Amino acid sequence: AQKVTQAQTEISVVEKEDVTLDCVYETRDTTYYLFWYKQPPSGELVFLIRRNSFDEQNEISGRYSWNFQKSTSSFNFTITASQVVDSAVYFCALVYDKIIFGKGTRLHILP
Amino acid sequence: DADVTQTPRNRITKTGKRIMLECSQTKGHDRMYWYRQDPGLGLRLIYYSFDVKDINKGEISDGYSVSRQAQAKFSLSLESAIPNQTALYFCATSQSYGDSYGYTFGSGTRLTVV
């Protein structure tokens, strides 16, 4: 069965702290894709990153970084020097022939 | 104009009423999806369509129906709305398996059934 688990329901950190959002997935497919989306309070879904199952290279984009480890079936997301604008719900998603989402992690960045 | 447009953005309806949520896209994508989002449950797939003649049920299709009128249009209907269908509904499109730029989502329709 395909499944995405985001064990952290809600996280609060003080601004400028680093924070890591965990994502663990299950799939029997050898070819799959993983995504992260951000949902700010306004409600829209904002695409952050895509990673395919053959590319375990970590990625950094500004204050955001992603760590993909097939050995542990994890695709974790780290925000460095967090800012209040990072407050949102973050979803990890697994894609095979359709996309399935984790339940999301609500991140509060406190000023 | 947005790539994926959902109408209406907000809707309040009464229990037992029929309601249709519409989605249109200018991406030229073949695949379209309907999701609902409930607090703490993430997004769950209601229906999906890989082309005009292909409609498939998702994990929570009971109480819903869909129509793929054209490549660009995919409508979701609640035949007889009930309060537990109150949720945020998203339409999404993709070109293919693992679309390189992620799935494109509409802005959502917030539906309240009273």
mmCIF file with all atom_site columns, N, CA and C in Angstrom, chain A residues 42-102:
data_model
loop_
_atom_site.group_PDB
_atom_site.id
_atom_site.type_symbol
_atom_site.label_atom_id
_atom_site.label_alt_id
_atom_site.label_comp_id
_atom_site.label_asym_id
_atom_site.label_entity_id
_atom_site.label_seq_id
_atom_site.pdbx_PDB_ins_code
_atom_site.Cartn_x
_atom_site.Cartn_y
_atom_site.Cartn_z
_atom_site.occupancy
_atom_site.B_iso_or_equiv
_atom_site.pdbx_formal_charge
_atom_site.auth_seq_id
_atom_site.auth_comp_id
_atom_site.auth_asym_id
_atom_site.auth_atom_id
_atom_site.pdbx_PDB_model_num
ATOM 1   N N  . SER A 1 42  ? -3.787 31.601 3.721   1.00 0.00 ? 42  SER A N  1
ATOM 2   C CA . SER A 1 42  ? -4.713 31.949 2.636   1.00 0.00 ? 42  SER A CA 1
ATOM 3   C C  . SER A 1 42  ? -5.320 30.721 1.969   1.00 0.00 ? 42  SER A C  1
ATOM 4   N N  . GLY A 1 43  ? -4.722 29.548 2.162   1.00 0.00 ? 43  GLY A N  1
ATOM 5   C CA . GLY A 1 43  ? -5.345 28.303 1.720   1.00 0.00 ? 43  GLY A CA 1
ATOM 6   C C  . GLY A 1 43  ? -4.822 27.675 0.459   1.00 0.00 ? 43  GLY A C  1
ATOM 7   N N  . GLU A 1 44  ? -4.134 28.414 -0.387  1.00 0.00 ? 44  GLU A N  1
ATOM 8   C CA . GLU A 1 44  ? -3.677 27.792 -1.625  1.00 0.00 ? 44  GLU A CA 1
ATOM 9   C C  . GLU A 1 44  ? -2.520 26.843 -1.360  1.00 0.00 ? 44  GLU A C  1
ATOM 10  N N  . LEU A 1 45  ? -2.286 25.941 -2.268  1.00 0.00 ? 45  LEU A N  1
ATOM 11  C CA . LEU A 1 45  ? -1.194 24.987 -2.159  1.00 0.00 ? 45  LEU A CA 1
ATOM 12  C C  . LEU A 1 45  ? -0.033 25.452 -3.038  1.00 0.00 ? 45  LEU A C  1
ATOM 13  N N  . VAL A 1 46  ? 1.114  25.581 -2.412  1.00 0.00 ? 46  VAL A N  1
ATOM 14  C CA . VAL A 1 46  ? 2.282  26.081 -3.118  1.00 0.00 ? 46  VAL A CA 1
ATOM 15  C C  . VAL A 1 46  ? 3.301  24.955 -3.247  1.00 0.00 ? 46  VAL A C  1
ATOM 16  N N  . PHE A 1 47  ? 3.659  24.633 -4.468  1.00 0.00 ? 47  PHE A N  1
ATOM 17  C CA . PHE A 1 47  ? 4.635  23.576 -4.728  1.00 0.00 ? 47  PHE A CA 1
ATOM 18  C C  . PHE A 1 47  ? 6.023  24.046 -4.276  1.00 0.00 ? 47  PHE A C  1
ATOM 19  N N  . LEU A 1 48  ? 6.737  23.183 -3.538  1.00 0.00 ? 48  LEU A N  1
ATOM 20  C CA . LEU A 1 48  ? 8.069  23.532 -3.066  1.00 0.00 ? 48  LEU A CA 1
ATOM 21  C C  . LEU A 1 48  ? 9.153  22.743 -3.791  1.00 0.00 ? 48  LEU A C  1
ATOM 22  N N  . ILE A 1 49  ? 8.987  21.420 -3.846  1.00 0.00 ? 49  ILE A N  1
ATOM 23  C CA . ILE A 1 49  ? 10.042 20.613 -4.422  1.00 0.00 ? 49  ILE A CA 1
ATOM 24  C C  . ILE A 1 49  ? 9.515  19.271 -4.888  1.00 0.00 ? 49  ILE A C  1
ATOM 25  N N  . ARG A 1 50  ? 10.156 18.715 -5.901  1.00 0.00 ? 50  ARG A N  1
ATOM 26  C CA . ARG A 1 50  ? 9.890  17.384 -6.410  1.00 0.00 ? 50  ARG A CA 1
ATOM 27  C C  . ARG A 1 50  ? 11.203 16.611 -6.403  1.00 0.00 ? 50  ARG A C  1
ATOM 28  N N  . ARG A 1 51  ? 11.119 15.348 -6.036  1.00 0.00 ? 51  ARG A N  1
ATOM 29  C CA . ARG A 1 51  ? 12.299 14.500 -6.063  1.00 0.00 ? 51  ARG A CA 1
ATOM 30  C C  . ARG A 1 51  ? 11.880 13.142 -6.605  1.00 0.00 ? 51  ARG A C  1
ATOM 31  N N  . ASN A 1 52  ? 12.631 12.563 -7.542  1.00 0.00 ? 52  ASN A N  1
ATOM 32  C CA . ASN A 1 52  ? 12.286 11.229 -8.011  1.00 0.00 ? 52  ASN A CA 1
ATOM 33  C C  . ASN A 1 52  ? 13.092 10.180 -7.261  1.00 0.00 ? 52  ASN A C  1
ATOM 34  N N  . SER A 1 53  ? 12.637 8.951  -7.350  1.00 0.00 ? 53  SER A N  1
ATOM 35  C CA . SER A 1 53  ? 13.194 7.881  -6.532  1.00 0.00 ? 53  SER A CA 1
ATOM 36  C C  . SER A 1 53  ? 14.620 7.513  -6.888  1.00 0.00 ? 53  SER A C  1
ATOM 37  N N  . PHE A 1 54  ? 15.090 7.979  -8.027  1.00 0.00 ? 54  PHE A N  1
ATOM 38  C CA . PHE A 1 54  ? 16.461 7.652  -8.441  1.00 0.00 ? 54  PHE A CA 1
ATOM 39  C C  . PHE A 1 54  ? 17.456 8.747  -8.088  1.00 0.00 ? 54  PHE A C  1
ATOM 40  N N  . ASP A 1 55  ? 16.961 9.803  -7.513  1.00 0.00 ? 55  ASP A N  1
ATOM 41  C CA . ASP A 1 55  ? 17.814 10.944 -7.227  1.00 0.00 ? 55  ASP A CA 1
ATOM 42  C C  . ASP A 1 55  ? 17.842 11.201 -5.734  1.00 0.00 ? 55  ASP A C  1
ATOM 43  N N  . GLU A 1 56  ? 18.863 10.691 -5.072  1.00 0.00 ? 56  GLU A N  1
ATOM 44  C CA . GLU A 1 56  ? 18.949 10.864 -3.634  1.00 0.00 ? 56  GLU A CA 1
ATOM 45  C C  . GLU A 1 56  ? 19.780 12.070 -3.233  1.00 0.00 ? 56  GLU A C  1
ATOM 46  N N  . GLN A 1 57  ? 20.104 12.879 -4.189  1.00 0.00 ? 57  GLN A N  1
ATOM 47  C CA . GLN A 1 57  ? 20.888 14.063 -3.873  1.00 0.00 ? 57  GLN A CA 1
ATOM 48  C C  . GLN A 1 57  ? 20.065 15.015 -3.025  1.00 0.00 ? 57  GLN A C  1
ATOM 49  N N  . ASN A 1 58  ? 20.655 15.513 -1.969  1.00 0.00 ? 58  ASN A N  1
ATOM 50  C CA . ASN A 1 58  ? 19.968 16.503 -1.158  1.00 0.00 ? 58  ASN A CA 1
ATOM 51  C C  . ASN A 1 58  ? 19.917 17.822 -1.897  1.00 0.00 ? 58  ASN A C  1
ATOM 52  N N  . GLU A 1 59  ? 18.950 18.633 -1.538  1.00 0.00 ? 59  GLU A N  1
ATOM 53  C CA . GLU A 1 59  ? 18.782 19.894 -2.239  1.00 0.00 ? 59  GLU A CA 1
ATOM 54  C C  . GLU A 1 59  ? 18.650 21.031 -1.254  1.00 0.00 ? 59  GLU A C  1
ATOM 55  N N  . ILE A 1 60  ? 19.220 22.148 -1.635  1.00 0.00 ? 60  ILE A N  1
ATOM 56  C CA . ILE A 1 60  ? 19.118 23.361 -0.830  1.00 0.00 ? 60  ILE A CA 1
ATOM 57  C C  . ILE A 1 60  ? 18.604 24.470 -1.726  1.00 0.00 ? 60  ILE A C  1
ATOM 58  N N  . SER A 1 61  ? 17.625 25.198 -1.203  1.00 0.00 ? 61  SER A N  1
ATOM 59  C CA . SER A 1 61  ? 17.107 26.352 -1.914  1.00 0.00 ? 61  SER A CA 1
ATOM 60  C C  . SER A 1 61  ? 16.918 27.462 -0.902  1.00 0.00 ? 61  SER A C  1
ATOM 61  N N  . GLY A 1 62  ? 17.876 28.337 -0.839  1.00 0.00 ? 62  GLY A N  1
ATOM 62  C CA . GLY A 1 62  ? 17.814 29.411 0.145   1.00 0.00 ? 62  GLY A CA 1
ATOM 63  C C  . GLY A 1 62  ? 17.839 28.855 1.558   1.00 0.00 ? 62  GLY A C  1
ATOM 64  N N  . ARG A 1 63  ? 16.807 29.150 2.314   1.00 0.00 ? 63  ARG A N  1
ATOM 65  C CA . ARG A 1 63  ? 16.736 28.671 3.696   1.00 0.00 ? 63  ARG A CA 1
ATOM 66  C C  . ARG A 1 63  ? 16.147 27.269 3.796   1.00 0.00 ? 63  ARG A C  1
ATOM 67  N N  . TYR A 1 64  ? 15.698 26.738 2.668   1.00 0.00 ? 64  TYR A N  1
ATOM 68  C CA . TYR A 1 64  ? 15.049 25.432 2.652   1.00 0.00 ? 64  TYR A CA 1
ATOM 69  C C  . TYR A 1 64  ? 16.035 24.355 2.205   1.00 0.00 ? 64  TYR A C  1
ATOM 70  N N  . SER A 1 65  ? 15.957 23.207 2.831   1.00 0.00 ? 65  SER A N  1
ATOM 71  C CA . SER A 1 65  ? 16.749 22.071 2.363   1.00 0.00 ? 65  SER A CA 1
ATOM 72  C C  . SER A 1 65  ? 15.952 20.798 2.568   1.00 0.00 ? 65  SER A C  1
ATOM 73  N N  . TRP A 1 66  ? 16.260 19.807 1.731   1.00 0.00 ? 66  TRP A N  1
ATOM 74  C CA . TRP A 1 66  ? 15.545 18.556 1.773   1.00 0.00 ? 66  TRP A CA 1
ATOM 75  C C  . TRP A 1 66  ? 16.542 17.399 1.819   1.00 0.00 ? 66  TRP A C  1
ATOM 76  N N  . ASN A 1 67  ? 16.246 16.429 2.652   1.00 0.00 ? 67  ASN A N  1
ATOM 77  C CA . ASN A 1 67  ? 17.102 15.266 2.813   1.00 0.00 ? 67  ASN A CA 1
ATOM 78  C C  . ASN A 1 67  ? 16.313 14.020 2.447   1.00 0.00 ? 67  ASN A C  1
ATOM 79  N N  . PHE A 1 68  ? 16.676 13.379 1.358   1.00 0.00 ? 68  PHE A N  1
ATOM 80  C CA . PHE A 1 68  ? 15.979 12.206 0.852   1.00 0.00 ? 68  PHE A CA 1
ATOM 81  C C  . PHE A 1 68  ? 16.840 10.982 1.134   1.00 0.00 ? 68  PHE A C  1
ATOM 82  N N  . GLN A 1 69  ? 16.305 10.032 1.870   1.00 0.00 ? 69  GLN A N  1
ATOM 83  C CA . GLN A 1 69  ? 17.036 8.805  2.177   1.00 0.00 ? 69  GLN A CA 1
ATOM 84  C C  . GLN A 1 69  ? 16.147 7.606  1.884   1.00 0.00 ? 69  GLN A C  1
ATOM 85  N N  . LYS A 1 70  ? 16.467 6.909  0.811   1.00 0.00 ? 70  LYS A N  1
ATOM 86  C CA . LYS A 1 70  ? 15.678 5.735  0.450   1.00 0.00 ? 70  LYS A CA 1
ATOM 87  C C  . LYS A 1 70  ? 15.815 4.629  1.487   1.00 0.00 ? 70  LYS A C  1
ATOM 88  N N  . SER A 1 71  ? 16.964 4.543  2.118   1.00 0.00 ? 71  SER A N  1
ATOM 89  C CA . SER A 1 71  ? 17.197 3.464  3.083   1.00 0.00 ? 71  SER A CA 1
ATOM 90  C C  . SER A 1 71  ? 16.224 3.521  4.250   1.00 0.00 ? 71  SER A C  1
ATOM 91  N N  . THR A 1 72  ? 15.802 4.727  4.579   1.00 0.00 ? 72  THR A N  1
ATOM 92  C CA . THR A 1 72  ? 14.842 4.887  5.684   1.00 0.00 ? 72  THR A CA 1
ATOM 93  C C  . THR A 1 72  ? 13.481 5.357  5.179   1.00 0.00 ? 72  THR A C  1
ATOM 94  N N  . SER A 1 73  ? 13.309 5.415  3.865   1.00 0.00 ? 73  SER A N  1
ATOM 95  C CA . SER A 1 73  ? 12.053 5.874  3.248   1.00 0.00 ? 73  SER A CA 1
ATOM 96  C C  . SER A 1 73  ? 11.626 7.214  3.840   1.00 0.00 ? 73  SER A C  1
ATOM 97  N N  . SER A 1 74  ? 12.552 8.133  3.862   1.00 0.00 ? 74  SER A N  1
ATOM 98  C CA . SER A 1 74  ? 12.237 9.436  4.439   1.00 0.00 ? 74  SER A CA 1
ATOM 99  C C  . SER A 1 74  ? 12.608 10.561 3.486   1.00 0.00 ? 74  SER A C  1
ATOM 100 N N  . PHE A 1 75  ? 11.869 11.626 3.596   1.00 0.00 ? 75  PHE A N  1
ATOM 101 C CA . PHE A 1 75  ? 12.108 12.811 2.767   1.00 0.00 ? 75  PHE A CA 1
ATOM 102 C C  . PHE A 1 75  ? 11.829 14.014 3.647   1.00 0.00 ? 75  PHE A C  1
ATOM 103 N N  . ASN A 1 76  ? 12.816 14.386 4.452   1.00 0.00 ? 76  ASN A N  1
ATOM 104 C CA . ASN A 1 76  ? 12.626 15.418 5.460   1.00 0.00 ? 76  ASN A CA 1
ATOM 105 C C  . ASN A 1 76  ? 12.959 16.803 4.937   1.00 0.00 ? 76  ASN A C  1
ATOM 106 N N  . PHE A 1 77  ? 12.319 17.773 5.523   1.00 0.00 ? 77  PHE A N  1
ATOM 107 C CA . PHE A 1 77  ? 12.390 19.165 5.067   1.00 0.00 ? 77  PHE A CA 1
ATOM 108 C C  . PHE A 1 77  ? 12.859 20.030 6.228   1.00 0.00 ? 77  PHE A C  1
ATOM 109 N N  . THR A 1 78  ? 13.914 20.790 5.996   1.00 0.00 ? 78  THR A N  1
ATOM 110 C CA . THR A 1 78  ? 14.457 21.657 7.034   1.00 0.00 ? 78  THR A CA 1
ATOM 111 C C  . THR A 1 78  ? 14.384 23.110 6.613   1.00 0.00 ? 78  THR A C  1
ATOM 112 N N  . ILE A 1 79  ? 13.900 23.931 7.512   1.00 0.00 ? 79  ILE A N  1
ATOM 113 C CA . ILE A 1 79  ? 13.912 25.378 7.323   1.00 0.00 ? 79  ILE A CA 1
ATOM 114 C C  . ILE A 1 79  ? 14.970 25.937 8.270   1.00 0.00 ? 79  ILE A C  1
ATOM 115 N N  . THR A 1 80  ? 15.916 26.634 7.716   1.00 0.00 ? 80  THR A N  1
ATOM 116 C CA . THR A 1 80  ? 16.991 27.231 8.505   1.00 0.00 ? 80  THR A CA 1
ATOM 117 C C  . THR A 1 80  ? 16.645 28.690 8.793   1.00 0.00 ? 80  THR A C  1
ATOM 118 N N  . ALA A 1 81  ? 16.941 29.119 10.003  1.00 0.00 ? 81  ALA A N  1
ATOM 119 C CA . ALA A 1 81  ? 16.665 30.521 10.384  1.00 0.00 ? 81  ALA A CA 1
ATOM 120 C C  . ALA A 1 81  ? 15.223 30.881 10.043  1.00 0.00 ? 81  ALA A C  1
ATOM 121 N N  . SER A 1 82  ? 14.307 30.186 10.668  1.00 0.00 ? 82  SER A N  1
ATOM 122 C CA . SER A 1 82  ? 12.890 30.326 10.335  1.00 0.00 ? 82  SER A CA 1
ATOM 123 C C  . SER A 1 82  ? 12.407 31.769 10.492  1.00 0.00 ? 82  SER A C  1
ATOM 124 N N  . GLN A 1 83  ? 11.377 32.084 9.706   1.00 0.00 ? 83  GLN A N  1
ATOM 125 C CA . GLN A 1 83  ? 10.766 33.404 9.746   1.00 0.00 ? 83  GLN A CA 1
ATOM 126 C C  . GLN A 1 83  ? 9.267  33.248 9.951   1.00 0.00 ? 83  GLN A C  1
ATOM 127 N N  . VAL A 1 84  ? 8.649  34.305 10.433  1.00 0.00 ? 84  VAL A N  1
ATOM 128 C CA . VAL A 1 84  ? 7.202  34.262 10.682  1.00 0.00 ? 84  VAL A CA 1
ATOM 129 C C  . VAL A 1 84  ? 6.441  33.884 9.416   1.00 0.00 ? 84  VAL A C  1
ATOM 130 N N  . VAL A 1 85  ? 6.928  34.308 8.276   1.00 0.00 ? 85  VAL A N  1
ATOM 131 C CA . VAL A 1 85  ? 6.246  34.011 6.999   1.00 0.00 ? 85  VAL A CA 1
ATOM 132 C C  . VAL A 1 85  ? 6.275  32.526 6.643   1.00 0.00 ? 85  VAL A C  1
ATOM 133 N N  . ASP A 1 86  ? 7.105  31.772 7.350   1.00 0.00 ? 86  ASP A N  1
ATOM 134 C CA . ASP A 1 86  ? 7.136  30.327 7.118   1.00 0.00 ? 86  ASP A CA 1
ATOM 135 C C  . ASP A 1 86  ? 5.976  29.618 7.814   1.00 0.00 ? 86  ASP A C  1
ATOM 136 N N  . SER A 1 87  ? 5.234  30.314 8.623   1.00 0.00 ? 87  SER A N  1
ATOM 137 C CA . SER A 1 87  ? 4.090  29.714 9.309   1.00 0.00 ? 87  SER A CA 1
ATOM 138 C C  . SER A 1 87  ? 3.077  29.246 8.277   1.00 0.00 ? 87  SER A C  1
ATOM 139 N N  . ALA A 1 88  ? 2.773  27.972 8.318   1.00 0.00 ? 88  ALA A N  1
ATOM 140 C CA . ALA A 1 88  ? 1.892  27.374 7.323   1.00 0.00 ? 88  ALA A CA 1
ATOM 141 C C  . ALA A 1 88  ? 1.682  25.913 7.683   1.00 0.00 ? 88  ALA A C  1
ATOM 142 N N  . VAL A 1 89  ? 0.860  25.255 6.883   1.00 0.00 ? 89  VAL A N  1
ATOM 143 C CA . VAL A 1 89  ? 0.778  23.800 6.951   1.00 0.00 ? 89  VAL A CA 1
ATOM 144 C C  . VAL A 1 89  ? 1.616  23.251 5.799   1.00 0.00 ? 89  VAL A C  1
ATOM 145 N N  . TYR A 1 90  ? 2.424  22.269 6.091   1.00 0.00 ? 90  TYR A N  1
ATOM 146 C CA . TYR A 1 90  ? 3.298  21.685 5.081   1.00 0.00 ? 90  TYR A CA 1
ATOM 147 C C  . TYR A 1 90  ? 2.895  20.235 4.842   1.00 0.00 ? 90  TYR A C  1
ATOM 148 N N  . PHE A 1 91  ? 2.753  19.919 3.564   1.00 0.00 ? 91  PHE A N  1
ATOM 149 C CA . PHE A 1 91  ? 2.356  18.565 3.184   1.00 0.00 ? 91  PHE A CA 1
ATOM 150 C C  . PHE A 1 91  ? 3.470  17.879 2.403   1.00 0.00 ? 91  PHE A C  1
ATOM 151 N N  . CYS A 1 92  ? 3.710  16.651 2.769   1.00 0.00 ? 92  CYS A N  1
ATOM 152 C CA . CYS A 1 92  ? 4.561  15.772 1.989   1.00 0.00 ? 92  CYS A CA 1
ATOM 153 C C  . CYS A 1 92  ? 3.633  14.893 1.162   1.00 0.00 ? 92  CYS A C  1
ATOM 154 N N  . ALA A 1 93  ? 4.035  14.561 -0.057  1.00 0.00 ? 93  ALA A N  1
ATOM 155 C CA . ALA A 1 93  ? 3.171  13.774 -0.925  1.00 0.00 ? 93  ALA A CA 1
ATOM 156 C C  . ALA A 1 93  ? 3.981  12.775 -1.728  1.00 0.00 ? 93  ALA A C  1
ATOM 157 N N  . LEU A 1 94  ? 3.353  11.646 -1.986  1.00 0.00 ? 94  LEU A N  1
ATOM 158 C CA . LEU A 1 94  ? 3.956  10.565 -2.776  1.00 0.00 ? 94  LEU A CA 1
ATOM 159 C C  . LEU A 1 94  ? 3.198  10.452 -4.084  1.00 0.00 ? 94  LEU A C  1
ATOM 160 N N  . VAL A 1 95  ? 3.898  10.348 -5.177  1.00 0.00 ? 95  VAL A N  1
ATOM 161 C CA . VAL A 1 95  ? 3.268  10.268 -6.488  1.00 0.00 ? 95  VAL A CA 1
ATOM 162 C C  . VAL A 1 95  ? 3.665  8.981  -7.187  1.00 0.00 ? 95  VAL A C  1
ATOM 163 N N  . TYR A 1 96  ? 2.677  8.212  -7.588  1.00 0.00 ? 96  TYR A N  1
ATOM 164 C CA . TYR A 1 96  ? 2.918  7.092  -8.507  1.00 0.00 ? 96  TYR A CA 1
ATOM 165 C C  . TYR A 1 96  ? 2.020  7.355  -9.704  1.00 0.00 ? 96  TYR A C  1
ATOM 166 N N  . ASP A 1 97  ? 0.828  6.779  -9.805  1.00 0.00 ? 97  ASP A N  1
ATOM 167 C CA . ASP A 1 97  ? -0.043 7.218  -10.887 1.00 0.00 ? 97  ASP A CA 1
ATOM 168 C C  . ASP A 1 97  ? -1.001 8.313  -10.432 1.00 0.00 ? 97  ASP A C  1
ATOM 169 N N  . LYS A 1 98  ? -1.028 8.574  -9.153  1.00 0.00 ? 98  LYS A N  1
ATOM 170 C CA . LYS A 1 98  ? -1.749 9.723  -8.622  1.00 0.00 ? 98  LYS A CA 1
ATOM 171 C C  . LYS A 1 98  ? -1.006 10.164 -7.375  1.00 0.00 ? 98  LYS A C  1
ATOM 172 N N  . ILE A 1 99  ? -1.447 11.226 -6.809  1.00 0.00 ? 99  ILE A N  1
ATOM 173 C CA . ILE A 1 99  ? -0.716 11.799 -5.681  1.00 0.00 ? 99  ILE A CA 1
ATOM 174 C C  . ILE A 1 99  ? -1.462 11.523 -4.389  1.00 0.00 ? 99  ILE A C  1
ATOM 175 N N  . ILE A 1 100 ? -0.747 11.067 -3.377  1.00 0.00 ? 100 ILE A N  1
ATOM 176 C CA . ILE A 1 100 ? -1.361 10.922 -2.064  1.00 0.00 ? 100 ILE A CA 1
ATOM 177 C C  . ILE A 1 100 ? -0.562 11.759 -1.071  1.00 0.00 ? 100 ILE A C  1
ATOM 178 N N  . PHE A 1 101 ? -1.292 12.334 -0.141  1.00 0.00 ? 101 PHE A N  1
ATOM 179 C CA . PHE A 1 101 ? -0.708 13.282 0.785   1.00 0.00 ? 101 PHE A CA 1
ATOM 180 C C  . PHE A 1 101 ? -0.602 12.718 2.184   1.00 0.00 ? 101 PHE A C  1
ATOM 181 N N  . GLY A 1 102 ? 0.391  13.226 2.913   1.00 0.00 ? 102 GLY A N  1
ATOM 182 C CA . GLY A 1 102 ? 0.387  13.038 4.348   1.00 0.00 ? 102 GLY A CA 1
ATOM 183 C C  . GLY A 1 102 ? -0.652 13.971 4.960   1.00 0.00 ? 102 GLY A C  1
#
